[in-house]
Amino acid sequence: MRSQKCIVLGIESTAHTFGCGIASNDGRILANENSVYIPKEGGIHPREASRHHSTVAYKVVASALRKAKIKKEDINAIAFSQGPGLGPCLRSGATIARAIALILKKPYIPVNHCVAHIEIGRLISKCYDPLVIYVSGGNTIISAFDAGRYRIFGETLDIAYGNCIDTFSRNLNFPYPKPNELHPLDHISTEGGNFIELPYIVKGQDISYSGLLTAALKKIQEGFFWRDVAYSFYVTASAMLIEVAERALAHTGKREVLLTGGNARSRLLQSMLQLVCEERKVKFYVVPSEYAGDNGAMIAWTGVLAYKHGIITPVEKSTIKPKWRLDEVDIPWRL
Amino acid sequence: MNFEKLLGVGAEAYLYLIKWFDAEAIKKVRVPKKYRDSKLDLFIRTSRTIREAKLLTAARSIGVPTPTVYYVDTDDSTIIMEYIKGQRLKELFLSLNSLVQKEICLKIGELIALLHENGIIHGDLTTSNMILHGSGHIFLIDFGLGEFAYDIEARGVDLHLMMRALESTHYNIAKDCFNYILEGYSRISGVNISKLVLLKVNEIRSRGRYIRKRR
Ligand SMILES: Nc1ncnc2c1ncn2[C@@H]1O[C@H](COP(=O)(O)OP(=O)(O)O)[C@@H](O)[C@H]1O
Ligand SMILES: [Mg+2]
């Protein structure tokens, strides 16, 4: 294990965000610059997103270097998000990271995107061994560390929580929330509503959202009051997630809970988890908004952890892994 | 009922050991959750109580060992059932030698197939929900997430959950165990059906987590 000072530059590009972060081994984030591609209409289109990434890459990386106030020579290694994610997006990030590594003649570190969401949460929220609830547009995973890996104690069988609620939102012509704004559905759930029964699908430790989404959209078409449908849809989708989270908490006996990923900003999820944690007397942590969504800093920081343990990859052998599962990754920096 | 001992607080239910007409019995009470809308909460507790009672009884009638249901109260989401004296496989499993583990996995596979052949999906196959009884029989419990279904998708999801549970809890032996479970499964369901179900399991595992088409 290397113990000397090190600085890693990390590139994130698994979906709609192109990010560049810089982190040092003492746990400081020196820069976290991100550019988010927001489609004019409809959901994410992989090719358009990857074009966005290639276009903004130079600007984002340059601005990260400026913010970090370091010289290129100070960087010890380049980390990149190798997966899971959308092929075209991963490819454009990997290409850029590879170019930087070759130009600077620095080692190249593959990072798993889901691991990075967990590690940045642990760093910034200062928790040690949490049950992790990782929710975003592309992933919905309940995980905890055991014997060298982040084991999965629950996940979606089809679409992700974020994808599900955003698709519904879009159909009601709600605006896409800016990073520091409340989600439109949070405004509705705060005020409450009349509950309408919708498919609540929990299968063992896993959940399924596509049936709920279809049914909720159908209710809108059938003329049910949109506010009631939106309320019921949001509390149902969230209750499903919290139920499997609570089950995992009971099963693993962990004493901390960490909410991370883009949907960690959800007020409803936060308040529901708060209740569960109070009842079970465990500590509850939420990753701050800046590090909740996809970001470069989390890749850089995980890169630091990996670099200290000698995880580097020859540039030629570093093909992207669009379906790389969290529980396939060894985590040598934890006991 | 003058004797009641809290056995455990699960994720969704309290379990009590009680006396029921002189016999020991288990009382399972699904408790309200503060984080849920109250109508949603009631709906979930009631429907699962009914489902669990129906499926326990259906499984027993086709020869899959399950506790006998003595009494159901949907208003209080309560089931009173036979107490199965034994040890949960979750705690027992790793202490067994590999030959016994193999036998148990084969048996589990047979039981799952028997359920599936009769249109019963367990819905939460984990080693916490299997009790090795003194008689040597493996009892299945906790059917609240189950359903009646015959399709390959439902069977695949059920086995997928079994595999995931093994991977997260008994990760060192998960692969071997799952293969033996499949072997047991095909003894009952036949090679062709088993192959289809296994294909489904693999498909579920590798499913992308994004909607591919825009909507
Ligand atoms: N009929 C029974 N006989 C003996 N033990 C039981 C019985 N039912 C449940 N248990 C014990 O209680 C635990 C929790 O019960 P379960 O029905 O699985 O509820 P939960 O939904 O909370 O998991 C089981 O893992 C088992 O140890
Ligand atoms: Mg159980």
Coordinates of C-alpha atoms and ligand atoms in Angstrom, one line a residue:
Chain A
M1 CA 0.0 0.0 0.0
R2 CA 1.3 3.4 -0.9
S3 CA 1.2 6.0 1.8
Q4 CA 2.8 9.0 0.2
K5 CA 0.9 12.1 -0.7
C6 CA -1.1 11.7 -3.9
I7 CA -3.5 13.6 -6.0
V8 CA -5.9 12.0 -8.5
L9 CA -8.0 13.5 -11.2
G10 CA -11.3 11.7 -11.9
I11 CA -13.6 11.7 -14.9
E12 CA -17.3 10.9 -14.6
S13 CA -19.5 10.2 -17.7
T14 CA -21.8 7.3 -17.1
A15 CA -25.0 9.1 -18.1
H16 CA -26.1 12.7 -18.4
T17 CA -23.2 14.3 -16.4
F18 CA -19.7 14.9 -17.6
G19 CA -17.6 15.7 -14.5
C20 CA -14.1 16.3 -13.6
G21 CA -13.0 16.1 -9.9
I22 CA -9.6 16.3 -8.2
A23 CA -9.0 14.8 -4.8
S24 CA -6.0 14.3 -2.5
N25 CA -5.2 11.4 -0.2
D26 CA -5.9 13.5 3.0
G27 CA -9.6 13.5 2.0
R28 CA -9.8 16.9 0.5
I29 CA -11.8 17.6 -2.7
L30 CA -9.8 20.2 -4.6
A31 CA -12.2 20.5 -7.4
N32 CA -15.6 19.2 -8.5
E33 CA -16.7 20.6 -11.9
N34 CA -19.7 19.1 -13.6
S35 CA -21.7 19.8 -16.7
V36 CA -25.2 18.2 -17.0
Y37 CA -26.8 17.4 -20.3
I38 CA -30.5 18.1 -20.1
P39 CA -32.5 16.8 -23.1
K40 CA -34.9 19.3 -24.7
E41 CA -37.7 16.7 -24.5
G42 CA -38.1 13.0 -23.4
G43 CA -35.6 10.9 -21.5
I44 CA -31.9 10.7 -21.9
H45 CA -30.6 9.9 -25.4
P46 CA -27.2 8.1 -25.1
R47 CA -25.7 9.5 -28.3
E48 CA -26.8 13.0 -27.7
A49 CA -25.4 12.9 -24.2
S50 CA -22.1 11.5 -25.3
R51 CA -21.8 14.3 -27.9
H52 CA -22.4 16.8 -25.1
H53 CA -19.7 15.2 -23.0
S54 CA -17.1 15.4 -25.8
T55 CA -18.1 19.0 -26.4
V56 CA -17.7 20.2 -22.8
A57 CA -14.8 18.0 -21.8
Y58 CA -12.0 20.4 -22.4
K59 CA -13.7 23.3 -20.6
V60 CA -14.7 21.2 -17.6
V61 CA -11.3 19.7 -17.1
A62 CA -9.5 23.0 -17.5
S63 CA -11.8 24.7 -15.0
A64 CA -11.2 21.8 -12.5
L65 CA -7.4 22.3 -12.8
R66 CA -7.9 26.0 -12.3
K67 CA -10.1 25.6 -9.2
A68 CA -7.7 23.1 -7.7
K69 CA -4.8 25.5 -8.1
I70 CA -2.5 22.7 -9.0
K71 CA -0.1 22.1 -11.9
K72 CA -0.6 19.2 -14.3
E73 CA 2.6 17.7 -12.9
D74 CA 1.1 17.5 -9.4
I75 CA -1.3 14.9 -10.5
N76 CA -0.3 11.3 -9.7
A77 CA -3.0 9.4 -11.6
I78 CA -6.1 9.6 -13.7
A79 CA -9.3 7.8 -12.6
F80 CA -12.3 7.2 -14.8
S81 CA -15.8 5.8 -14.4
Q82 CA -15.6 2.4 -16.2
G83 CA -19.2 1.4 -15.6
P84 CA -22.1 0.7 -15.1
G85 CA -23.7 3.1 -17.5
L86 CA -24.6 3.9 -21.0
G87 CA -22.1 2.7 -23.6
P88 CA -21.7 5.9 -25.7
C89 CA -21.4 8.1 -22.6
L90 CA -18.9 5.8 -20.9
R91 CA -16.9 5.6 -24.1
S92 CA -16.5 9.4 -24.5
G93 CA -15.4 9.7 -20.9
A94 CA -12.9 6.9 -21.2
T95 CA -11.5 8.4 -24.4
I96 CA -10.9 11.7 -22.7
A97 CA -9.4 10.2 -19.5
R98 CA -7.1 8.0 -21.6
A99 CA -5.9 11.0 -23.6
I100 CA -5.1 12.8 -20.4
A101 CA -3.3 9.8 -18.9
L102 CA -1.2 9.4 -22.1
I103 CA -0.3 13.0 -22.3
L104 CA 0.7 13.3 -18.7
K105 CA 2.2 9.8 -18.7
K106 CA 0.3 8.9 -15.5
P107 CA -1.3 5.6 -14.4
Y108 CA -4.9 5.0 -15.3
I109 CA -7.4 3.8 -12.7
P110 CA -10.8 2.2 -13.5
V111 CA -13.5 3.1 -11.0
N112 CA -16.9 1.5 -10.5
H113 CA -19.5 4.3 -10.5
C114 CA -21.7 2.8 -7.8
V115 CA -18.7 2.3 -5.5
A116 CA -17.8 5.9 -6.0
H117 CA -21.3 7.1 -4.9
I118 CA -20.8 5.1 -1.7
E119 CA -17.2 6.3 -1.0
I120 CA -18.0 10.0 -1.5
G121 CA -20.9 9.6 0.8
R122 CA -18.8 8.0 3.5
L123 CA -16.1 10.7 3.1
I124 CA -18.3 13.8 3.1
S125 CA -21.0 12.6 5.6
K126 CA -18.3 11.1 7.9
C127 CA -19.9 7.7 8.4
Y128 CA -18.0 4.5 8.6
D129 CA -20.0 1.3 8.0
P130 CA -23.5 2.2 6.8
L131 CA -26.3 0.4 5.1
V132 CA -26.2 2.3 1.8
I133 CA -29.4 3.4 0.0
Y134 CA -28.1 4.4 -3.4
V135 CA -30.9 6.0 -5.6
S136 CA -30.5 7.7 -8.9
G137 CA -31.8 7.9 -12.4
G138 CA -29.9 4.7 -13.4
N139 CA -29.5 2.8 -10.2
T140 CA -31.5 1.7 -7.1
I141 CA -29.4 -0.4 -4.8
I142 CA -29.4 -1.2 -1.1
S143 CA -26.0 -2.3 -0.1
A144 CA -23.7 -3.0 2.8
F145 CA -20.1 -3.9 3.2
D146 CA -19.2 -7.5 4.2
A147 CA -16.1 -9.6 3.6
G148 CA -14.3 -7.4 1.1
R149 CA -17.2 -6.3 -1.1
Y150 CA -20.3 -4.1 -1.1
R151 CA -23.0 -6.8 -1.1
I152 CA -26.4 -6.1 -2.5
F153 CA -29.4 -6.5 -0.2
G154 CA -32.0 -5.1 -2.5
E155 CA -32.3 -3.5 -6.0
T156 CA -34.8 -2.8 -8.7
L157 CA -35.7 -5.6 -11.1
D158 CA -36.4 -3.1 -13.9
I159 CA -36.2 0.7 -14.0
A160 CA -34.5 2.9 -11.4
Y161 CA -36.4 5.0 -8.8
G162 CA -35.1 8.2 -10.4
N163 CA -36.0 7.2 -13.8
C164 CA -39.5 6.1 -12.7
I165 CA -40.4 9.4 -10.9
D166 CA -38.8 11.6 -13.6
T167 CA -40.6 9.9 -16.4
F168 CA -43.9 10.4 -14.5
S169 CA -43.0 14.0 -13.8
R170 CA -42.2 14.7 -17.4
N171 CA -45.6 13.3 -18.5
L172 CA -47.3 15.8 -16.2
N173 CA -45.1 18.5 -17.8
F174 CA -43.4 19.3 -14.5
P175 CA -40.0 21.0 -14.9
Y176 CA -36.9 19.0 -14.3
P177 CA -35.6 20.2 -10.9
K178 CA -32.4 22.2 -10.7
P179 CA -29.8 20.7 -8.3
N180 CA -30.8 23.0 -5.4
E181 CA -34.5 23.0 -6.0
L182 CA -37.1 20.8 -4.4
H183 CA -38.4 18.1 -6.8
P184 CA -42.0 19.0 -8.0
L185 CA -43.2 15.8 -6.5
D186 CA -41.8 16.8 -3.1
H187 CA -44.0 20.0 -3.2
I188 CA -47.0 17.7 -3.7
S189 CA -46.2 15.1 -1.1
T190 CA -45.5 17.9 1.5
E191 CA -49.1 19.1 1.1
G192 CA -50.5 15.6 1.1
G193 CA -53.4 14.2 -0.9
N194 CA -56.0 11.6 -1.3
F195 CA -54.5 8.2 -1.6
I196 CA -55.3 6.1 -4.7
E197 CA -54.3 2.5 -4.8
L198 CA -51.5 1.7 -7.3
P199 CA -49.4 -1.4 -7.9
Y200 CA -47.0 -1.8 -4.9
I201 CA -44.5 -4.4 -6.0
V202 CA -41.9 -5.8 -3.6
K203 CA -40.4 -9.1 -4.5
G204 CA -38.3 -10.5 -1.7
Q205 CA -35.5 -8.0 -1.2
D206 CA -36.1 -6.4 -4.6
I207 CA -38.6 -4.0 -6.1
S208 CA -40.2 -3.4 -9.5
Y209 CA -41.2 0.1 -10.7
S210 CA -42.4 -0.4 -14.3
G211 CA -45.8 -1.6 -13.3
L212 CA -46.4 1.3 -11.0
L213 CA -45.3 3.8 -13.6
T214 CA -47.6 2.4 -16.3
A215 CA -50.6 2.3 -13.9
A216 CA -50.1 5.8 -12.6
L217 CA -49.9 7.2 -16.1
K218 CA -53.0 5.3 -17.0
K219 CA -54.8 6.9 -14.1
I220 CA -54.0 10.3 -15.4
Q221 CA -55.3 9.4 -18.8
E222 CA -58.5 8.1 -17.2
G223 CA -59.1 11.5 -15.7
F224 CA -58.3 11.0 -12.0
F225 CA -57.3 14.2 -10.3
W226 CA -53.6 14.6 -11.3
R227 CA -52.6 15.8 -7.8
D228 CA -54.0 12.7 -6.1
V229 CA -52.3 10.5 -8.6
A230 CA -49.0 12.3 -8.3
Y231 CA -49.2 12.1 -4.5
S232 CA -50.1 8.4 -4.5
F233 CA -47.5 7.6 -7.1
Y234 CA -44.7 9.3 -5.2
V235 CA -45.5 7.9 -1.8
T236 CA -46.0 4.4 -3.2
A237 CA -42.7 4.4 -5.1
S238 CA -40.9 5.7 -2.0
A239 CA -42.5 3.4 0.4
M240 CA -41.4 0.4 -1.7
L241 CA -37.8 1.5 -1.5
I242 CA -38.0 2.2 2.3
E243 CA -39.6 -1.1 3.0
V244 CA -36.7 -3.1 1.4
A245 CA -34.2 -0.7 3.0
E246 CA -35.7 -1.5 6.4
R247 CA -35.7 -5.2 5.7
A248 CA -32.0 -4.9 4.8
L249 CA -31.3 -2.9 8.0
A250 CA -33.0 -5.6 10.1
H251 CA -31.1 -8.3 8.3
T252 CA -27.6 -6.8 8.4
G253 CA -27.8 -5.2 11.8
K254 CA -25.9 -2.1 10.6
R255 CA -26.0 0.9 12.9
E256 CA -25.7 3.7 10.3
V257 CA -27.8 4.5 7.2
L258 CA -26.4 6.5 4.3
L259 CA -28.6 8.0 1.6
T260 CA -26.6 8.7 -1.6
G261 CA -27.1 9.3 -5.3
G262 CA -29.1 11.9 -7.2
N263 CA -32.4 11.1 -5.5
A264 CA -30.8 11.6 -2.0
R265 CA -32.1 15.1 -2.5
S266 CA -35.7 13.8 -2.2
R267 CA -37.3 15.3 0.9
L268 CA -39.8 12.5 1.0
L269 CA -37.1 9.8 1.0
Q270 CA -35.2 11.7 3.6
S271 CA -38.1 12.1 6.0
M272 CA -39.2 8.5 5.6
L273 CA -35.8 7.2 6.3
Q274 CA -35.4 9.5 9.2
L275 CA -38.5 7.9 10.8
V276 CA -37.2 4.4 10.2
C277 CA -33.8 5.3 11.7
E278 CA -35.3 6.9 14.8
E279 CA -37.5 3.9 15.4
R280 CA -34.5 1.5 15.0
K281 CA -32.1 3.8 16.8
V282 CA -29.6 4.0 14.1
K283 CA -27.8 7.1 12.7
F284 CA -29.0 8.6 9.5
Y285 CA -26.7 10.4 7.0
V286 CA -27.6 12.1 3.7
V287 CA -24.9 13.1 1.2
P288 CA -25.0 16.8 0.5
S289 CA -26.6 18.0 -2.7
E290 CA -23.3 18.9 -4.4
Y291 CA -22.1 15.3 -4.1
A292 CA -25.5 13.6 -4.5
G293 CA -25.8 13.6 -8.3
D294 CA -23.1 12.1 -10.6
N295 CA -19.9 14.1 -10.1
G296 CA -16.2 14.0 -10.9
A297 CA -15.1 14.3 -7.3
M298 CA -16.5 10.9 -6.3
I299 CA -14.5 9.3 -9.1
A300 CA -11.3 11.2 -8.1
W301 CA -11.7 10.2 -4.4
T302 CA -12.4 6.6 -5.2
G303 CA -9.4 6.8 -7.5
V304 CA -7.3 7.9 -4.5
L305 CA -8.4 4.9 -2.5
A306 CA -7.7 2.5 -5.4
Y307 CA -4.4 4.1 -6.3
K308 CA -3.1 3.6 -2.7
H309 CA -3.9 -0.1 -3.1
G310 CA -2.2 -0.3 -6.5
I311 CA -5.3 -0.8 -8.6
I312 CA -4.1 0.6 -11.9
T313 CA -4.9 -0.7 -15.4
P314 CA -2.8 -0.6 -18.6
V315 CA -4.5 1.9 -20.9
E316 CA -5.0 -0.8 -23.6
K317 CA -6.8 -3.1 -21.3
S318 CA -9.3 -0.7 -20.0
T319 CA -12.5 -1.3 -22.0
I320 CA -15.7 0.1 -20.6
K321 CA -18.1 -2.1 -18.6
P322 CA -21.7 -0.9 -19.2
K323 CA -23.2 -3.7 -16.9
W324 CA -20.5 -3.8 -14.2
R325 CA -22.3 -4.8 -10.9
L326 CA -21.4 -3.2 -7.6
D327 CA -21.0 -6.6 -5.9
E328 CA -18.4 -7.7 -8.4
V329 CA -15.8 -5.2 -7.2
D330 CA -13.2 -6.0 -4.6
I331 CA -12.8 -3.2 -2.0
P332 CA -9.3 -3.7 -0.6
W333 CA -9.3 -0.4 1.3
R334 CA -11.9 -1.6 3.8
L335 CA -11.6 -4.4 6.3
Chain B
M1 CA -54.3 -16.6 25.9
N2 CA -52.4 -15.8 29.0
F3 CA -48.9 -16.7 27.9
E4 CA -47.1 -14.6 25.2
K5 CA -43.5 -14.3 24.6
L6 CA -42.0 -11.9 22.0
L7 CA -39.7 -14.0 19.8
G8 CA -38.5 -11.4 17.4
V9 CA -39.1 -8.2 15.7
G10 CA -38.8 -8.7 11.9
A11 CA -38.7 -6.0 9.3
E12 CA -42.5 -5.9 9.1
A13 CA -43.9 -8.2 11.8
Y14 CA -43.7 -9.0 15.5
L15 CA -43.5 -12.7 16.3
Y16 CA -44.9 -14.1 19.5
L17 CA -44.8 -17.6 20.9
I18 CA -48.2 -18.2 22.4
K19 CA -50.4 -21.0 23.8
W20 CA -53.2 -21.9 21.5
F21 CA -55.5 -24.5 23.0
D22 CA -52.6 -26.0 25.0
A23 CA -50.3 -26.2 22.0
E24 CA -47.4 -23.8 21.4
A25 CA -48.1 -21.5 18.4
I26 CA -46.7 -18.5 16.6
K27 CA -48.6 -15.3 16.4
K28 CA -47.4 -13.1 13.6
V29 CA -48.6 -9.5 13.7
R30 CA -47.9 -7.0 10.9
V31 CA -47.4 -3.7 12.5
P32 CA -48.2 -0.2 11.1
K33 CA -45.4 1.8 9.7
K34 CA -45.2 5.5 10.4
Y35 CA -43.5 6.4 7.2
R36 CA -46.4 5.1 5.0
D37 CA -49.6 6.9 4.1
S38 CA -52.1 5.3 6.4
K39 CA -54.4 4.0 3.7
L40 CA -51.4 2.5 1.9
D41 CA -50.2 1.0 5.2
L42 CA -53.5 -0.7 5.9
F43 CA -53.8 -2.0 2.3
I44 CA -50.3 -3.6 2.5
R45 CA -50.8 -5.2 5.9
T46 CA -54.2 -6.6 5.1
S47 CA -53.4 -7.9 1.7
R48 CA -50.2 -9.6 2.8
T49 CA -51.9 -11.2 5.8
I50 CA -54.6 -12.7 3.5
R51 CA -52.1 -13.8 1.0
E52 CA -49.8 -15.4 3.5
A53 CA -52.6 -17.4 5.0
K54 CA -53.8 -18.6 1.7
L55 CA -50.4 -19.5 0.3
L56 CA -49.3 -21.4 3.5
T57 CA -52.4 -23.5 3.3
A58 CA -52.1 -24.1 -0.5
A59 CA -48.4 -25.1 -0.1
R60 CA -49.2 -27.5 2.7
S61 CA -52.0 -29.2 0.6
I62 CA -49.5 -30.1 -2.1
G63 CA -47.0 -31.6 0.3
V64 CA -44.6 -28.7 0.9
P65 CA -44.0 -28.5 4.7
T66 CA -45.4 -25.2 6.1
P67 CA -46.9 -24.4 9.4
T68 CA -50.7 -25.1 9.7
V69 CA -52.7 -21.9 9.9
Y70 CA -54.9 -21.9 13.0
Y71 CA -56.5 -18.5 12.8
V72 CA -56.5 -15.3 10.7
D73 CA -57.6 -11.8 11.8
T74 CA -57.4 -9.4 8.9
D75 CA -58.5 -6.4 11.0
D76 CA -55.4 -6.7 13.2
S77 CA -53.3 -8.3 10.4
T78 CA -52.6 -11.2 12.6
I79 CA -52.0 -14.9 11.8
I80 CA -51.8 -17.6 14.3
M81 CA -50.0 -20.7 13.1
E82 CA -48.3 -23.9 14.1
Y83 CA -44.9 -23.4 15.9
I84 CA -42.2 -25.2 14.0
K85 CA -39.5 -26.4 16.4
G86 CA -36.2 -26.3 14.7
Q87 CA -33.4 -24.0 13.4
R88 CA -33.4 -21.5 10.7
L89 CA -31.1 -22.5 7.8
K90 CA -29.6 -19.0 7.9
E91 CA -27.9 -19.7 11.2
L92 CA -27.4 -23.4 10.6
F93 CA -26.1 -23.5 7.1
L94 CA -22.4 -22.7 7.5
S95 CA -21.9 -25.1 10.4
L96 CA -23.0 -28.0 8.2
N97 CA -20.5 -30.1 6.3
S98 CA -20.6 -29.8 2.5
L99 CA -22.4 -33.1 1.9
V100 CA -25.3 -32.2 4.1
Q101 CA -25.3 -28.7 2.6
K102 CA -25.6 -30.4 -0.8
E103 CA -28.5 -32.6 0.3
I104 CA -30.3 -29.6 1.8
C105 CA -29.9 -27.6 -1.4
L106 CA -31.2 -30.4 -3.5
K107 CA -34.2 -30.7 -1.3
I108 CA -34.8 -26.9 -1.3
G109 CA -34.8 -27.1 -5.1
E110 CA -37.3 -29.8 -5.1
L111 CA -39.6 -27.9 -2.8
I112 CA -39.4 -24.7 -4.9
A113 CA -40.2 -26.7 -8.0
L114 CA -43.1 -28.4 -6.3
L115 CA -44.5 -25.0 -5.4
H116 CA -44.0 -23.7 -8.9
E117 CA -45.5 -26.7 -10.6
N118 CA -48.6 -26.0 -8.6
G119 CA -48.7 -22.3 -9.4
I120 CA -47.3 -21.0 -6.1
I121 CA -44.6 -18.4 -6.1
H122 CA -43.0 -17.9 -2.6
G123 CA -41.8 -14.4 -3.2
D124 CA -39.1 -14.2 -0.5
L125 CA -36.9 -17.2 -0.8
T126 CA -34.1 -16.8 1.7
T127 CA -32.5 -19.0 4.3
S128 CA -34.2 -16.9 7.0
N129 CA -37.5 -18.3 5.8
M130 CA -36.6 -21.9 5.9
I131 CA -36.6 -23.9 9.1
L132 CA -35.0 -27.3 9.5
H133 CA -37.4 -29.3 11.7
G134 CA -36.3 -32.0 14.1
S135 CA -37.9 -34.6 11.8
G136 CA -35.5 -33.6 9.1
H137 CA -38.1 -31.8 7.0
I138 CA -37.4 -28.3 5.7
F139 CA -40.4 -26.0 6.4
L140 CA -41.0 -22.9 4.3
I141 CA -42.5 -19.9 6.0
D142 CA -43.2 -16.2 5.3
F143 CA -45.3 -16.3 2.2
G144 CA -46.6 -12.7 2.5
L145 CA -44.9 -11.5 -0.7
G146 CA -46.0 -14.6 -2.6
E147 CA -48.6 -15.0 -5.3
F148 CA -50.4 -17.6 -7.4
A149 CA -48.7 -17.6 -10.9
Y150 CA -47.5 -20.1 -13.4
D151 CA -45.5 -18.1 -15.9
I152 CA -41.7 -18.5 -16.4
E153 CA -41.1 -14.9 -15.5
A154 CA -42.5 -15.3 -12.0
R155 CA -40.6 -18.6 -11.5
G156 CA -37.4 -16.9 -12.8
V157 CA -37.8 -14.0 -10.4
D158 CA -38.4 -16.4 -7.5
L159 CA -35.2 -18.3 -8.2
H160 CA -33.3 -15.1 -8.9
L161 CA -34.3 -13.9 -5.4
M162 CA -33.0 -17.2 -3.9
M163 CA -29.7 -16.7 -5.7
R164 CA -29.4 -13.1 -4.6
A165 CA -30.1 -14.0 -1.0
L166 CA -27.4 -16.7 -1.1
E167 CA -25.0 -14.2 -2.6
S168 CA -25.5 -11.6 0.0
T169 CA -25.5 -13.9 3.0
H170 CA -23.6 -17.1 2.1
Y171 CA -21.4 -15.6 -0.6
N172 CA -18.6 -18.2 -0.3
I173 CA -20.8 -21.1 -1.2
A174 CA -23.5 -19.3 -3.1
K175 CA -22.6 -20.6 -6.6
D176 CA -22.4 -24.3 -5.6
C177 CA -25.6 -24.0 -3.5
F178 CA -27.5 -22.5 -6.3
N179 CA -26.4 -25.2 -8.7
Y180 CA -27.6 -27.9 -6.4
I181 CA -30.9 -26.0 -5.9
L182 CA -31.3 -26.0 -9.7
E183 CA -30.5 -29.7 -9.9
G184 CA -33.2 -30.4 -7.3
Y185 CA -35.5 -28.2 -9.2
S186 CA -35.0 -30.1 -12.5
R187 CA -35.7 -33.4 -10.7
I188 CA -39.3 -32.2 -10.2
S189 CA -39.9 -29.8 -13.1
G190 CA -37.8 -31.6 -15.7
V191 CA -34.8 -30.5 -17.7
N192 CA -36.7 -28.5 -20.3
I193 CA -38.6 -26.3 -17.9
S194 CA -35.5 -25.9 -15.7
K195 CA -33.5 -24.6 -18.6
L196 CA -36.2 -22.1 -19.5
V197 CA -36.3 -20.9 -15.9
L198 CA -32.5 -20.6 -15.7
L199 CA -32.4 -18.6 -18.9
K200 CA -35.0 -16.3 -17.3
V201 CA -32.8 -16.0 -14.2
N202 CA -29.8 -15.0 -16.3
E203 CA -31.9 -12.5 -18.3
I204 CA -33.2 -10.9 -15.1
R205 CA -29.7 -10.6 -13.8
S206 CA -28.4 -8.8 -16.8
R207 CA -31.3 -6.6 -17.4
G208 CA -30.3 -3.0 -18.1
R209 CA -31.5 -0.6 -15.4
Y210 CA -32.5 2.0 -17.9
I211 CA -35.6 2.4 -20.0
R212 CA -34.2 1.9 -23.5
K213 CA -37.0 3.5 -25.4
R214 CA -38.1 7.1 -24.7
R215 CA -41.6 7.6 -23.5
Ligands
LIG1 N1 -44.3 -21.0 12.4 C1 -43.1 -20.7 12.9 N2 -42.5 -21.6 13.7 C2 -41.3 -21.3 14.2 N3 -40.6 -20.1 14.0 C3 -41.2 -19.2 13.2 C4 -42.5 -19.4 12.6 N4 -42.8 -18.4 11.9 C5 -41.8 -17.5 12.0 N5 -40.8 -18.0 12.8 C6 -39.5 -17.3 13.2 O1 -39.7 -15.8 13.1 C7 -38.9 -15.3 12.1 C8 -39.6 -14.2 11.3 O2 -40.8 -14.7 10.8 P1 -41.3 -14.4 9.3 O3 -42.6 -15.0 9.1 O4 -40.2 -14.8 8.4 O5 -41.5 -12.8 9.4 P2 -40.7 -11.6 8.6 O6 -41.7 -11.2 7.6 O7 -40.6 -10.5 9.7 O8 -39.5 -12.1 8.1 C9 -38.5 -16.4 11.2 O9 -37.3 -16.2 10.5 C10 -38.4 -17.6 12.2 O10 -37.2 -17.6 12.9
MG2 MG -38.8 -13.8 7.2

